[in-house]
Amino acid sequence: MNIDEGRKKLIVALDVESREQALDLVEQLKPWAGMFKIGMRLFYSQGPALVEGLCRRGVKVFLDLKLHDIPNTVSQAARILARLGVAMFNVHAAGGRAMMRAAVESCREESTALGIPRPLVIAVTVLTSIDQPAFNRELGLSGPILDRVVAWALLAKECGLDGVVASAQEAAAIRQSCGPDFLIVTPGIRPAGAAGGDQKRIVTPAGALAAGASHLVVGRPIIAAPDPVEAARAVLDEMGANV
């Protein structure tokens, strides 16, 4: 894998609160990452203006707000996210068929009307902070996590979504069930020797790609490192990119 291929697969999570921190990380890391994830912490702190500003500068943004509501509400939210110019956003697969279809259809309509590329829409399956005991006992869901993740991935594909967010531990089964073009975005990525933190179902960069992941989301191991650029280069090296 060359550096350009590796870069396209790496999504850096901007898990910070301030605009200044976010912009500084983007400036440092844009040669090494293909996309930047803005989650609830940064979005709720800085709002849509930061997202729109980055998009206008040509930065690819994955807006990780995990939309989960009635279909009409998610439909209208998806239109707004399309207007912001994000490259990708997500919804919860647990919201069901009607909600997921509403997100994709309204997003497509809005993008067509504006003459802009449609954002990729992906579905969150089971959070990587959830392990098997919590899945069964706390969430009250029966059976293995793997079975539910694959079922939701197949439902997302049926609804016209571009892919899913899932642990790399389920990536091989999703890839087998959903085919080669389905996106599998994997958080819970920890370089060899890194602490897991609050993530339970974690995998190394190389392991995630070997399992079939299309994109890796890496936050704290890069942005909390003494040298974020060197940390990003190390992740790319573990991915097999020729850094």
PDB file of C-alpha atoms in Angstrom:
ATOM      1  CA  MET A   1       0.000   0.000   0.000  1.00  0.00           C
ATOM      2  CA  ASN A   2       1.418   3.411  -0.924  1.00  0.00           C
ATOM      3  CA  ILE A   3       1.097   6.525   1.200  1.00  0.00           C
ATOM      4  CA  ASP A   4      -1.841   7.929  -0.800  1.00  0.00           C
ATOM      5  CA  GLU A   5      -3.843   4.719  -0.380  1.00  0.00           C
ATOM      6  CA  GLY A   6      -3.101   4.637   3.345  1.00  0.00           C
ATOM      7  CA  ARG A   7      -3.983   8.297   3.788  1.00  0.00           C
ATOM      8  CA  LYS A   8      -7.407   7.808   2.155  1.00  0.00           C
ATOM      9  CA  LYS A   9      -8.198   5.075   4.672  1.00  0.00           C
ATOM     10  CA  LEU A  10      -7.232   7.071   7.775  1.00  0.00           C
ATOM     11  CA  ILE A  11      -9.837   9.231   9.523  1.00  0.00           C
ATOM     12  CA  VAL A  12      -8.530  11.311  12.424  1.00  0.00           C
ATOM     13  CA  ALA A  13     -11.069  11.991  15.168  1.00  0.00           C
ATOM     14  CA  LEU A  14     -10.962  15.616  16.335  1.00  0.00           C
ATOM     15  CA  ASP A  15     -11.987  14.777  19.896  1.00  0.00           C
ATOM     16  CA  VAL A  16     -11.332  18.274  21.251  1.00  0.00           C
ATOM     17  CA  GLU A  17     -13.535  21.189  22.289  1.00  0.00           C
ATOM     18  CA  SER A  18     -11.955  24.336  20.913  1.00  0.00           C
ATOM     19  CA  ARG A  19     -11.924  25.693  17.382  1.00  0.00           C
ATOM     20  CA  GLU A  20      -8.237  26.544  17.751  1.00  0.00           C
ATOM     21  CA  GLN A  21      -7.285  22.995  18.762  1.00  0.00           C
ATOM     22  CA  ALA A  22      -9.296  21.531  15.912  1.00  0.00           C
ATOM     23  CA  LEU A  23      -7.849  23.834  13.261  1.00  0.00           C
ATOM     24  CA  ASP A  24      -4.311  23.278  14.535  1.00  0.00           C
ATOM     25  CA  LEU A  25      -4.727  19.490  14.324  1.00  0.00           C
ATOM     26  CA  VAL A  26      -6.209  19.707  10.831  1.00  0.00           C
ATOM     27  CA  GLU A  27      -3.317  21.874   9.664  1.00  0.00           C
ATOM     28  CA  GLN A  28      -0.748  19.468  11.104  1.00  0.00           C
ATOM     29  CA  LEU A  29      -2.395  16.258   9.990  1.00  0.00           C
ATOM     30  CA  LYS A  30      -4.032  16.985   6.627  1.00  0.00           C
ATOM     31  CA  PRO A  31      -1.031  15.587   4.710  1.00  0.00           C
ATOM     32  CA  TRP A  32      -1.477  12.300   6.598  1.00  0.00           C
ATOM     33  CA  ALA A  33      -5.258  11.810   6.873  1.00  0.00           C
ATOM     34  CA  GLY A  34      -7.930  11.595   4.208  1.00  0.00           C
ATOM     35  CA  MET A  35     -10.771  12.725   6.447  1.00  0.00           C
ATOM     36  CA  PHE A  36     -11.410  14.268   9.858  1.00  0.00           C
ATOM     37  CA  LYS A  37     -14.186  13.162  12.195  1.00  0.00           C
ATOM     38  CA  ILE A  38     -16.148  15.767  14.122  1.00  0.00           C
ATOM     39  CA  GLY A  39     -18.206  14.204  16.874  1.00  0.00           C
ATOM     40  CA  MET A  40     -20.630  15.454  19.472  1.00  0.00           C
ATOM     41  CA  ARG A  41     -18.031  17.069  21.730  1.00  0.00           C
ATOM     42  CA  LEU A  42     -16.615  19.431  19.097  1.00  0.00           C
ATOM     43  CA  PHE A  43     -19.902  19.956  17.260  1.00  0.00           C
ATOM     44  CA  TYR A  44     -21.837  20.867  20.403  1.00  0.00           C
ATOM     45  CA  SER A  45     -19.021  23.200  21.433  1.00  0.00           C
ATOM     46  CA  GLN A  46     -18.436  24.988  18.099  1.00  0.00           C
ATOM     47  CA  GLY A  47     -21.554  24.292  16.049  1.00  0.00           C
ATOM     48  CA  PRO A  48     -22.100  23.988  12.304  1.00  0.00           C
ATOM     49  CA  ALA A  49     -19.952  27.032  11.460  1.00  0.00           C
ATOM     50  CA  LEU A  50     -16.747  25.098  12.101  1.00  0.00           C
ATOM     51  CA  VAL A  51     -17.943  22.184   9.976  1.00  0.00           C
ATOM     52  CA  GLU A  52     -18.982  24.427   7.099  1.00  0.00           C
ATOM     53  CA  GLY A  53     -15.732  26.372   7.288  1.00  0.00           C
ATOM     54  CA  LEU A  54     -13.610  23.236   7.056  1.00  0.00           C
ATOM     55  CA  CYS A  55     -15.681  21.889   4.174  1.00  0.00           C
ATOM     56  CA  ARG A  56     -15.274  25.155   2.271  1.00  0.00           C
ATOM     57  CA  ARG A  57     -11.505  24.815   2.667  1.00  0.00           C
ATOM     58  CA  GLY A  58     -11.637  21.419   0.996  1.00  0.00           C
ATOM     59  CA  VAL A  59     -11.270  19.374   4.189  1.00  0.00           C
ATOM     60  CA  LYS A  60     -13.273  16.152   4.104  1.00  0.00           C
ATOM     61  CA  VAL A  61     -15.430  15.942   7.225  1.00  0.00           C
ATOM     62  CA  PHE A  62     -17.084  12.861   8.681  1.00  0.00           C
ATOM     63  CA  LEU A  63     -19.809  14.299  10.918  1.00  0.00           C
ATOM     64  CA  ASP A  64     -20.353  11.723  13.628  1.00  0.00           C
ATOM     65  CA  LEU A  65     -23.650  12.712  15.277  1.00  0.00           C
ATOM     66  CA  LYS A  66     -25.317   9.281  15.092  1.00  0.00           C
ATOM     67  CA  LEU A  67     -28.764  10.502  14.037  1.00  0.00           C
ATOM     68  CA  HIS A  68     -31.511   8.441  15.671  1.00  0.00           C
ATOM     69  CA  ASP A  69     -35.061   9.783  15.679  1.00  0.00           C
ATOM     70  CA  ILE A  70     -38.350   9.468  13.825  1.00  0.00           C
ATOM     71  CA  PRO A  71     -37.930   9.344  10.027  1.00  0.00           C
ATOM     72  CA  ASN A  72     -39.179  12.892   9.371  1.00  0.00           C
ATOM     73  CA  THR A  73     -36.784  14.436  11.881  1.00  0.00           C
ATOM     74  CA  VAL A  74     -33.801  12.511  10.547  1.00  0.00           C
ATOM     75  CA  SER A  75     -34.835  13.360   6.985  1.00  0.00           C
ATOM     76  CA  GLN A  76     -34.762  17.093   7.708  1.00  0.00           C
ATOM     77  CA  ALA A  77     -31.485  16.811   9.604  1.00  0.00           C
ATOM     78  CA  ALA A  78     -29.921  14.956   6.676  1.00  0.00           C
ATOM     79  CA  ARG A  79     -30.869  17.813   4.339  1.00  0.00           C
ATOM     80  CA  ILE A  80     -29.068  20.287   6.591  1.00  0.00           C
ATOM     81  CA  LEU A  81     -25.950  18.116   6.775  1.00  0.00           C
ATOM     82  CA  ALA A  82     -25.907  17.882   2.980  1.00  0.00           C
ATOM     83  CA  ARG A  83     -25.993  21.687   2.804  1.00  0.00           C
ATOM     84  CA  LEU A  84     -23.002  21.913   5.149  1.00  0.00           C
ATOM     85  CA  GLY A  85     -20.956  19.989   2.596  1.00  0.00           C
ATOM     86  CA  VAL A  86     -19.863  17.088   4.787  1.00  0.00           C
ATOM     87  CA  ALA A  87     -18.276  14.109   3.069  1.00  0.00           C
ATOM     88  CA  MET A  88     -19.928  11.559   5.341  1.00  0.00           C
ATOM     89  CA  PHE A  89     -22.376  11.322   8.243  1.00  0.00           C
ATOM     90  CA  ASN A  90     -23.988   8.533  10.201  1.00  0.00           C
ATOM     91  CA  VAL A  91     -27.317   7.343  11.549  1.00  0.00           C
ATOM     92  CA  HIS A  92     -28.143   4.551  13.976  1.00  0.00           C
ATOM     93  CA  ALA A  93     -29.139   1.290  12.292  1.00  0.00           C
ATOM     94  CA  ALA A  94     -31.380   0.691  15.317  1.00  0.00           C
ATOM     95  CA  GLY A  95     -33.587   3.500  13.990  1.00  0.00           C
ATOM     96  CA  GLY A  96     -34.950   1.056  11.456  1.00  0.00           C
ATOM     97  CA  ARG A  97     -35.642   0.819   7.743  1.00  0.00           C
ATOM     98  CA  ALA A  98     -37.910   3.850   7.320  1.00  0.00           C
ATOM     99  CA  MET A  99     -35.508   6.148   9.156  1.00  0.00           C
ATOM    100  CA  MET A 100     -32.437   4.997   7.211  1.00  0.00           C
ATOM    101  CA  ARG A 101     -34.208   5.300   3.872  1.00  0.00           C
ATOM    102  CA  ALA A 102     -35.440   8.778   4.771  1.00  0.00           C
ATOM    103  CA  ALA A 103     -31.881   9.877   5.532  1.00  0.00           C
ATOM    104  CA  VAL A 104     -30.495   8.661   2.214  1.00  0.00           C
ATOM    105  CA  GLU A 105     -33.380   9.880   0.083  1.00  0.00           C
ATOM    106  CA  SER A 106     -33.543  13.396   1.528  1.00  0.00           C
ATOM    107  CA  CYS A 107     -29.776  13.701   1.420  1.00  0.00           C
ATOM    108  CA  ARG A 108     -29.781  12.699  -2.247  1.00  0.00           C
ATOM    109  CA  GLU A 109     -32.592  15.119  -3.097  1.00  0.00           C
ATOM    110  CA  GLU A 110     -30.884  18.039  -1.347  1.00  0.00           C
ATOM    111  CA  SER A 111     -27.507  17.340  -2.924  1.00  0.00           C
ATOM    112  CA  THR A 112     -29.047  17.058  -6.396  1.00  0.00           C
ATOM    113  CA  ALA A 113     -30.923  20.333  -5.940  1.00  0.00           C
ATOM    114  CA  LEU A 114     -27.703  22.082  -4.879  1.00  0.00           C
ATOM    115  CA  GLY A 115     -25.562  20.436  -7.551  1.00  0.00           C
ATOM    116  CA  ILE A 116     -23.092  19.031  -5.030  1.00  0.00           C
ATOM    117  CA  PRO A 117     -21.842  15.499  -4.344  1.00  0.00           C
ATOM    118  CA  ARG A 118     -24.059  13.491  -2.012  1.00  0.00           C
ATOM    119  CA  PRO A 119     -22.464  12.776   1.367  1.00  0.00           C
ATOM    120  CA  LEU A 120     -21.804   9.153   2.151  1.00  0.00           C
ATOM    121  CA  VAL A 121     -24.365   7.855   4.647  1.00  0.00           C
ATOM    122  CA  ILE A 122     -23.347   5.055   6.994  1.00  0.00           C
ATOM    123  CA  ALA A 123     -25.106   3.284   9.849  1.00  0.00           C
ATOM    124  CA  VAL A 124     -23.800   2.753  13.375  1.00  0.00           C
ATOM    125  CA  THR A 125     -24.223  -0.873  14.416  1.00  0.00           C
ATOM    126  CA  VAL A 126     -23.018  -1.714  17.955  1.00  0.00           C
ATOM    127  CA  LEU A 127     -20.736   0.787  19.698  1.00  0.00           C
ATOM    128  CA  THR A 128     -17.180  -0.432  20.258  1.00  0.00           C
ATOM    129  CA  SER A 129     -17.520   0.444  23.960  1.00  0.00           C
ATOM    130  CA  ILE A 130     -20.123  -2.338  24.310  1.00  0.00           C
ATOM    131  CA  ASP A 131     -18.865  -5.833  25.096  1.00  0.00           C
ATOM    132  CA  GLN A 132     -20.836  -9.078  25.003  1.00  0.00           C
ATOM    133  CA  PRO A 133     -22.046  -9.038  28.643  1.00  0.00           C
ATOM    134  CA  ALA A 134     -23.272  -5.444  28.325  1.00  0.00           C
ATOM    135  CA  PHE A 135     -24.933  -6.251  24.992  1.00  0.00           C
ATOM    136  CA  ASN A 136     -26.948  -9.079  26.529  1.00  0.00           C
ATOM    137  CA  ARG A 137     -27.530  -7.934  30.120  1.00  0.00           C
ATOM    138  CA  GLU A 138     -27.703  -4.136  29.891  1.00  0.00           C
ATOM    139  CA  LEU A 139     -29.154  -3.651  26.403  1.00  0.00           C
ATOM    140  CA  GLY A 140     -31.338  -6.741  26.735  1.00  0.00           C
ATOM    141  CA  LEU A 141     -30.398  -8.040  23.283  1.00  0.00           C
ATOM    142  CA  SER A 142     -30.028 -11.788  22.804  1.00  0.00           C
ATOM    143  CA  GLY A 143     -27.374 -13.662  20.890  1.00  0.00           C
ATOM    144  CA  PRO A 144     -23.843 -12.711  19.852  1.00  0.00           C
ATOM    145  CA  ILE A 145     -22.928  -9.133  18.967  1.00  0.00           C
ATOM    146  CA  LEU A 146     -21.651 -10.410  15.621  1.00  0.00           C
ATOM    147  CA  ASP A 147     -25.069 -11.643  14.523  1.00  0.00           C
ATOM    148  CA  ARG A 148     -26.766  -8.316  15.293  1.00  0.00           C
ATOM    149  CA  VAL A 149     -24.008  -6.298  13.604  1.00  0.00           C
ATOM    150  CA  VAL A 150     -24.237  -8.332  10.393  1.00  0.00           C
ATOM    151  CA  ALA A 151     -28.058  -8.153  10.396  1.00  0.00           C
ATOM    152  CA  TRP A 152     -27.969  -4.369  10.762  1.00  0.00           C
ATOM    153  CA  ALA A 153     -25.290  -4.083   8.072  1.00  0.00           C
ATOM    154  CA  LEU A 154     -27.453  -6.037   5.642  1.00  0.00           C
ATOM    155  CA  LEU A 155     -30.458  -3.852   6.512  1.00  0.00           C
ATOM    156  CA  ALA A 156     -28.394  -0.698   5.940  1.00  0.00           C
ATOM    157  CA  LYS A 157     -27.292  -1.972   2.539  1.00  0.00           C
ATOM    158  CA  GLU A 158     -30.888  -2.833   1.634  1.00  0.00           C
ATOM    159  CA  CYS A 159     -31.890   0.732   2.555  1.00  0.00           C
ATOM    160  CA  GLY A 160     -29.320   2.207   0.171  1.00  0.00           C
ATOM    161  CA  LEU A 161     -26.704   3.270   2.717  1.00  0.00           C
ATOM    162  CA  ASP A 162     -23.047   3.286   1.725  1.00  0.00           C
ATOM    163  CA  GLY A 163     -21.732   1.336   4.680  1.00  0.00           C
ATOM    164  CA  VAL A 164     -21.597   0.919   8.435  1.00  0.00           C
ATOM    165  CA  VAL A 165     -19.632   1.806  11.528  1.00  0.00           C
ATOM    166  CA  ALA A 166     -18.557  -1.369  13.280  1.00  0.00           C
ATOM    167  CA  SER A 167     -15.714  -2.886  15.240  1.00  0.00           C
ATOM    168  CA  ALA A 168     -13.023  -4.464  13.099  1.00  0.00           C
ATOM    169  CA  GLN A 169     -13.785  -7.649  15.021  1.00  0.00           C
ATOM    170  CA  GLU A 170     -16.951  -7.902  12.902  1.00  0.00           C
ATOM    171  CA  ALA A 171     -15.443  -6.556   9.670  1.00  0.00           C
ATOM    172  CA  ALA A 172     -14.717  -9.913   8.031  1.00  0.00           C
ATOM    173  CA  ALA A 173     -18.286 -11.134   8.497  1.00  0.00           C
ATOM    174  CA  ILE A 174     -19.707  -7.830   7.225  1.00  0.00           C
ATOM    175  CA  ARG A 175     -17.434  -7.904   4.190  1.00  0.00           C
ATOM    176  CA  GLN A 176     -18.499 -11.465   3.376  1.00  0.00           C
ATOM    177  CA  SER A 177     -22.188 -10.619   3.740  1.00  0.00           C
ATOM    178  CA  CYS A 178     -22.267  -7.148   2.120  1.00  0.00           C
ATOM    179  CA  GLY A 179     -19.686  -7.381  -0.645  1.00  0.00           C
ATOM    180  CA  PRO A 180     -16.489  -5.598  -1.681  1.00  0.00           C
ATOM    181  CA  ASP A 181     -17.867  -2.083  -2.225  1.00  0.00           C
ATOM    182  CA  PHE A 182     -19.652  -1.676   1.107  1.00  0.00           C
ATOM    183  CA  LEU A 183     -17.849   0.759   3.442  1.00  0.00           C
ATOM    184  CA  ILE A 184     -16.772  -0.551   6.832  1.00  0.00           C
ATOM    185  CA  VAL A 185     -15.628   2.314   9.049  1.00  0.00           C
ATOM    186  CA  THR A 186     -13.905   0.997  12.147  1.00  0.00           C
ATOM    187  CA  PRO A 187     -13.385   2.944  15.382  1.00  0.00           C
ATOM    188  CA  GLY A 188     -11.709   1.334  18.377  1.00  0.00           C
ATOM    189  CA  ILE A 189      -8.386   1.274  16.532  1.00  0.00           C
ATOM    190  CA  ARG A 190      -5.400   1.100  18.837  1.00  0.00           C
ATOM    191  CA  PRO A 191      -1.803   0.897  17.577  1.00  0.00           C
ATOM    192  CA  ALA A 192       0.297  -1.904  19.021  1.00  0.00           C
ATOM    193  CA  GLY A 193       1.002  -1.183  22.693  1.00  0.00           C
ATOM    194  CA  ALA A 194      -1.586   1.623  23.049  1.00  0.00           C
ATOM    195  CA  ALA A 195      -4.050   1.669  25.955  1.00  0.00           C
ATOM    196  CA  GLY A 196      -7.630   0.676  25.154  1.00  0.00           C
ATOM    197  CA  GLY A 197      -9.287   3.339  27.330  1.00  0.00           C
ATOM    198  CA  ASP A 198     -13.082   3.013  27.298  1.00  0.00           C
ATOM    199  CA  GLN A 199     -13.045   0.973  24.093  1.00  0.00           C
ATOM    200  CA  LYS A 200     -13.733  -2.742  24.584  1.00  0.00           C
ATOM    201  CA  ARG A 201     -13.696  -4.301  21.093  1.00  0.00           C
ATOM    202  CA  ILE A 202     -10.356  -2.922  19.844  1.00  0.00           C
ATOM    203  CA  VAL A 203      -8.085  -3.965  16.965  1.00  0.00           C
ATOM    204  CA  THR A 204      -4.708  -2.811  15.620  1.00  0.00           C
ATOM    205  CA  PRO A 205      -4.540  -0.873  12.308  1.00  0.00           C
ATOM    206  CA  ALA A 206      -3.074  -3.830  10.429  1.00  0.00           C
ATOM    207  CA  GLY A 207      -5.603  -6.214  11.946  1.00  0.00           C
ATOM    208  CA  ALA A 208      -8.518  -3.998  10.967  1.00  0.00           C
ATOM    209  CA  LEU A 209      -7.433  -3.749   7.338  1.00  0.00           C
ATOM    210  CA  ALA A 210      -6.741  -7.485   7.163  1.00  0.00           C
ATOM    211  CA  ALA A 211     -10.280  -8.122   8.420  1.00  0.00           C
ATOM    212  CA  GLY A 212     -11.792  -6.020   5.621  1.00  0.00           C
ATOM    213  CA  ALA A 213     -12.150  -2.500   7.046  1.00  0.00           C
ATOM    214  CA  SER A 214     -12.254   0.264   4.430  1.00  0.00           C
ATOM    215  CA  HIS A 215     -11.559   3.172   6.821  1.00  0.00           C
ATOM    216  CA  LEU A 216      -9.928   3.413  10.242  1.00  0.00           C
ATOM    217  CA  VAL A 217     -10.956   6.042  12.802  1.00  0.00           C
ATOM    218  CA  VAL A 218      -8.127   6.973  15.156  1.00  0.00           C
ATOM    219  CA  GLY A 219      -8.459   9.661  17.801  1.00  0.00           C
ATOM    220  CA  ARG A 220      -6.597   9.711  21.088  1.00  0.00           C
ATOM    221  CA  PRO A 221      -3.531   7.690  19.966  1.00  0.00           C
ATOM    222  CA  ILE A 222      -2.850  10.482  17.453  1.00  0.00           C
ATOM    223  CA  ILE A 223      -4.249  13.732  18.836  1.00  0.00           C
ATOM    224  CA  ALA A 224      -3.113  13.120  22.439  1.00  0.00           C
ATOM    225  CA  ALA A 225       0.391  12.100  21.391  1.00  0.00           C
ATOM    226  CA  PRO A 226       3.329  14.436  22.143  1.00  0.00           C
ATOM    227  CA  ASP A 227       3.879  14.621  18.374  1.00  0.00           C
ATOM    228  CA  PRO A 228       0.571  14.038  16.512  1.00  0.00           C
ATOM    229  CA  VAL A 229       2.282  14.006  13.110  1.00  0.00           C
ATOM    230  CA  GLU A 230       4.713  11.300  14.158  1.00  0.00           C
ATOM    231  CA  ALA A 231       1.841   9.336  15.709  1.00  0.00           C
ATOM    232  CA  ALA A 232      -0.161   9.551  12.467  1.00  0.00           C
ATOM    233  CA  ARG A 233       2.884   8.429  10.478  1.00  0.00           C
ATOM    234  CA  ALA A 234       3.283   5.491  12.860  1.00  0.00           C
ATOM    235  CA  VAL A 235      -0.362   4.464  12.328  1.00  0.00           C
ATOM    236  CA  LEU A 236       0.109   4.642   8.561  1.00  0.00           C
ATOM    237  CA  ASP A 237       3.230   2.530   8.924  1.00  0.00           C
ATOM    238  CA  GLU A 238       1.257  -0.082  10.877  1.00  0.00           C
ATOM    239  CA  MET A 239      -1.342   0.002   8.110  1.00  0.00           C
ATOM    240  CA  GLY A 240       1.367  -0.988   5.661  1.00  0.00           C
ATOM    241  CA  ALA A 241       1.630   2.390   3.937  1.00  0.00           C
ATOM    242  CA  ASN A 242       5.035   3.246   2.561  1.00  0.00           C
ATOM    243  CA  VAL A 243       5.641   6.319   4.763  1.00  0.00           C
TER     244      VAL A 243
END
